[in-house]
Amino acid sequence: MSAAAPRFGDAELSVLDYLSRHLANFQGSTDFPTGTPAQPWIVARRYGGNYRPPAIDYARLSLESWAASRFDAQARLQEAIGALLVAGRLDTTPRAKGDIPLPRIVRTFVESGPQFFPEAPTDCPRWISTVAVYMRALDA
């Protein structure tokens, strides 16, 4: 008899959902804002990672913070990173976004600290960081 294959969930949606529950006035998505947002905007995009047996998704994400001022963009990114660093202690129960089950965040590592990259066409202040987020398989 073989073991059931693990099912891994949507890492981007899980991170955005977690941040929406732990940051006041959270705004964000996987899409870039059009123009300069009125409130700081977090973009979470997965661009790699791997799986570790038996049931961990090691998701590598780019976190970007866009805002009207350089200070606000950096402050919001720092808040998001801080919230994710303690997610392993706070994100302890299975969650769902509508009918979509979300993986539980187990641990977060900052792979590259905040870097300032203004978005040239709009001159919108933008800070970027790379994080690796360990997530449990949906069945684990």
mmCIF file of C-alpha atoms in Angstrom:
data_model
loop_
_atom_site.group_PDB
_atom_site.id
_atom_site.type_symbol
_atom_site.label_atom_id
_atom_site.label_comp_id
_atom_site.label_asym_id
_atom_site.label_seq_id
_atom_site.Cartn_x
_atom_site.Cartn_y
_atom_site.Cartn_z
ATOM 1 C CA MET A 1 0.000 0.000 0.000
ATOM 2 C CA SER A 2 1.439 3.384 -0.962
ATOM 3 C CA ALA A 3 0.982 6.592 0.993
ATOM 4 C CA ALA A 4 -1.333 9.259 -0.379
ATOM 5 C CA ALA A 5 0.445 11.967 -2.327
ATOM 6 C CA PRO A 6 0.497 15.337 -0.542
ATOM 7 C CA ARG A 7 -1.611 18.181 -1.943
ATOM 8 C CA PHE A 8 0.010 21.596 -1.831
ATOM 9 C CA GLY A 9 -2.082 24.760 -1.784
ATOM 10 C CA ASP A 10 -1.773 28.276 -3.147
ATOM 11 C CA ALA A 11 1.199 29.895 -1.385
ATOM 12 C CA GLU A 12 0.504 33.399 -2.731
ATOM 13 C CA LEU A 13 -3.125 33.350 -1.608
ATOM 14 C CA SER A 14 -2.160 31.946 1.781
ATOM 15 C CA VAL A 15 0.390 34.722 2.407
ATOM 16 C CA LEU A 16 -2.005 37.459 1.262
ATOM 17 C CA ASP A 17 -4.838 36.036 3.380
ATOM 18 C CA TYR A 18 -2.555 35.778 6.418
ATOM 19 C CA LEU A 19 -1.356 39.380 5.996
ATOM 20 C CA SER A 20 -4.934 40.626 5.541
ATOM 21 C CA ARG A 21 -5.762 39.192 8.981
ATOM 22 C CA HIS A 22 -2.640 40.512 10.742
ATOM 23 C CA LEU A 23 -2.020 43.969 9.268
ATOM 24 C CA ALA A 24 -4.379 46.906 9.785
ATOM 25 C CA ASN A 25 -5.832 48.447 6.615
ATOM 26 C CA PHE A 26 -4.257 45.754 4.450
ATOM 27 C CA GLN A 27 -4.316 46.256 0.679
ATOM 28 C CA GLY A 28 -2.663 43.832 -1.708
ATOM 29 C CA SER A 29 -2.844 41.112 -4.343
ATOM 30 C CA THR A 30 -0.689 39.199 -6.797
ATOM 31 C CA ASP A 31 -1.089 42.054 -9.290
ATOM 32 C CA PHE A 32 0.798 45.325 -9.405
ATOM 33 C CA PRO A 33 -1.230 48.450 -8.653
ATOM 34 C CA THR A 34 -2.108 50.730 -11.516
ATOM 35 C CA GLY A 35 -0.433 54.034 -10.743
ATOM 36 C CA THR A 36 0.427 55.107 -7.224
ATOM 37 C CA PRO A 37 -1.917 53.529 -4.652
ATOM 38 C CA ALA A 38 -3.677 55.756 -2.104
ATOM 39 C CA GLN A 39 -2.654 53.320 0.670
ATOM 40 C CA PRO A 40 0.429 51.086 0.730
ATOM 41 C CA TRP A 41 -0.092 48.050 -1.516
ATOM 42 C CA ILE A 42 1.608 44.656 -1.009
ATOM 43 C CA VAL A 43 2.239 42.414 -4.013
ATOM 44 C CA ALA A 44 3.046 38.747 -3.292
ATOM 45 C CA ARG A 45 4.298 36.692 -6.244
ATOM 46 C CA ARG A 46 5.732 33.228 -6.143
ATOM 47 C CA TYR A 47 8.717 32.640 -8.340
ATOM 48 C CA GLY A 48 10.081 29.322 -7.180
ATOM 49 C CA GLY A 49 10.905 27.133 -4.261
ATOM 50 C CA ASN A 50 10.564 23.386 -3.904
ATOM 51 C CA TYR A 51 8.896 20.632 -1.929
ATOM 52 C CA ARG A 52 10.410 18.817 1.003
ATOM 53 C CA PRO A 53 9.077 15.369 1.834
ATOM 54 C CA PRO A 54 6.822 14.394 3.322
ATOM 55 C CA ALA A 55 4.603 17.478 3.370
ATOM 56 C CA ILE A 56 6.309 20.891 3.209
ATOM 57 C CA ASP A 57 6.095 23.411 0.384
ATOM 58 C CA TYR A 58 9.136 25.701 0.519
ATOM 59 C CA ALA A 59 7.681 28.624 -1.447
ATOM 60 C CA ARG A 60 9.964 31.456 -2.558
ATOM 61 C CA LEU A 61 8.072 34.734 -2.920
ATOM 62 C CA SER A 62 8.806 38.274 -3.928
ATOM 63 C CA LEU A 63 7.102 40.736 -1.590
ATOM 64 C CA GLU A 64 6.752 44.239 -2.982
ATOM 65 C CA SER A 65 5.369 47.275 -1.242
ATOM 66 C CA TRP A 66 4.125 50.197 -3.332
ATOM 67 C CA ALA A 67 3.050 53.518 -1.791
ATOM 68 C CA ALA A 68 2.867 57.265 -2.321
ATOM 69 C CA SER A 69 6.044 57.830 -0.288
ATOM 70 C CA ARG A 70 9.301 55.955 0.063
ATOM 71 C CA PHE A 71 8.848 55.923 3.854
ATOM 72 C CA ASP A 72 5.313 54.453 3.706
ATOM 73 C CA ALA A 73 6.363 51.767 1.227
ATOM 74 C CA GLN A 74 9.284 50.669 3.380
ATOM 75 C CA ALA A 75 7.267 50.774 6.613
ATOM 76 C CA ARG A 76 4.550 48.556 5.117
ATOM 77 C CA LEU A 77 7.077 46.056 3.767
ATOM 78 C CA GLN A 78 8.763 45.874 7.180
ATOM 79 C CA GLU A 79 5.344 45.243 8.796
ATOM 80 C CA ALA A 80 4.591 42.458 6.324
ATOM 81 C CA ILE A 81 7.970 40.794 6.882
ATOM 82 C CA GLY A 82 7.556 41.053 10.657
ATOM 83 C CA ALA A 83 4.086 39.513 10.515
ATOM 84 C CA LEU A 84 5.343 36.613 8.388
ATOM 85 C CA LEU A 85 8.299 35.952 10.704
ATOM 86 C CA VAL A 86 5.904 35.074 13.541
ATOM 87 C CA ALA A 87 3.368 33.272 11.344
ATOM 88 C CA GLY A 88 4.579 29.855 12.484
ATOM 89 C CA ARG A 89 3.270 30.637 15.965
ATOM 90 C CA LEU A 90 0.093 32.430 14.879
ATOM 91 C CA ASP A 91 -1.056 30.487 11.806
ATOM 92 C CA THR A 92 -1.917 27.268 13.625
ATOM 93 C CA THR A 93 -5.312 26.276 12.259
ATOM 94 C CA PRO A 94 -6.394 25.275 8.758
ATOM 95 C CA ARG A 95 -7.925 28.177 6.838
ATOM 96 C CA ALA A 96 -9.875 28.724 3.673
ATOM 97 C CA LYS A 97 -10.619 31.635 1.370
ATOM 98 C CA GLY A 98 -14.148 30.910 0.251
ATOM 99 C CA ASP A 99 -14.043 27.292 -0.941
ATOM 100 C CA ILE A 100 -10.260 27.255 -1.408
ATOM 101 C CA PRO A 101 -8.331 25.519 1.404
ATOM 102 C CA LEU A 102 -5.133 27.368 2.310
ATOM 103 C CA PRO A 103 -1.872 25.873 3.505
ATOM 104 C CA ARG A 104 -0.700 26.723 7.005
ATOM 105 C CA ILE A 105 2.480 28.792 7.293
ATOM 106 C CA VAL A 106 5.056 26.951 9.395
ATOM 107 C CA ARG A 107 8.137 29.185 9.131
ATOM 108 C CA THR A 108 9.406 32.187 7.182
ATOM 109 C CA PHE A 109 12.950 33.096 6.193
ATOM 110 C CA VAL A 110 14.025 36.441 4.751
ATOM 111 C CA GLU A 111 16.280 35.632 1.822
ATOM 112 C CA SER A 112 16.990 39.234 0.869
ATOM 113 C CA GLY A 113 16.204 42.233 2.997
ATOM 114 C CA PRO A 114 14.303 45.268 1.748
ATOM 115 C CA GLN A 115 15.673 46.911 -1.385
ATOM 116 C CA PHE A 116 14.469 50.203 -2.836
ATOM 117 C CA PHE A 117 13.368 49.925 -6.483
ATOM 118 C CA PRO A 118 11.160 52.827 -7.579
ATOM 119 C CA GLU A 119 8.935 51.913 -10.494
ATOM 120 C CA ALA A 120 10.427 54.103 -13.237
ATOM 121 C CA PRO A 121 7.440 54.652 -15.575
ATOM 122 C CA THR A 122 5.234 55.973 -12.742
ATOM 123 C CA ASP A 123 7.954 57.079 -10.278
ATOM 124 C CA CYS A 124 6.025 55.180 -7.579
ATOM 125 C CA PRO A 125 8.168 54.296 -4.523
ATOM 126 C CA ARG A 126 8.575 50.520 -4.271
ATOM 127 C CA TRP A 127 10.476 48.307 -1.837
ATOM 128 C CA ILE A 128 11.134 44.618 -2.570
ATOM 129 C CA SER A 129 12.184 41.691 -0.397
ATOM 130 C CA THR A 130 12.485 37.974 -1.055
ATOM 131 C CA VAL A 131 11.062 35.566 1.490
ATOM 132 C CA ALA A 132 10.890 31.799 1.702
ATOM 133 C CA VAL A 133 7.767 30.511 3.404
ATOM 134 C CA TYR A 134 7.468 26.918 4.601
ATOM 135 C CA MET A 135 3.864 25.709 4.293
ATOM 136 C CA ARG A 136 2.177 22.490 5.294
ATOM 137 C CA ALA A 137 0.572 20.328 2.668
ATOM 138 C CA LEU A 138 -3.219 20.582 2.819
ATOM 139 C CA ASP A 139 -3.546 17.019 4.105
ATOM 140 C CA ALA A 140 -0.805 17.285 6.739
#
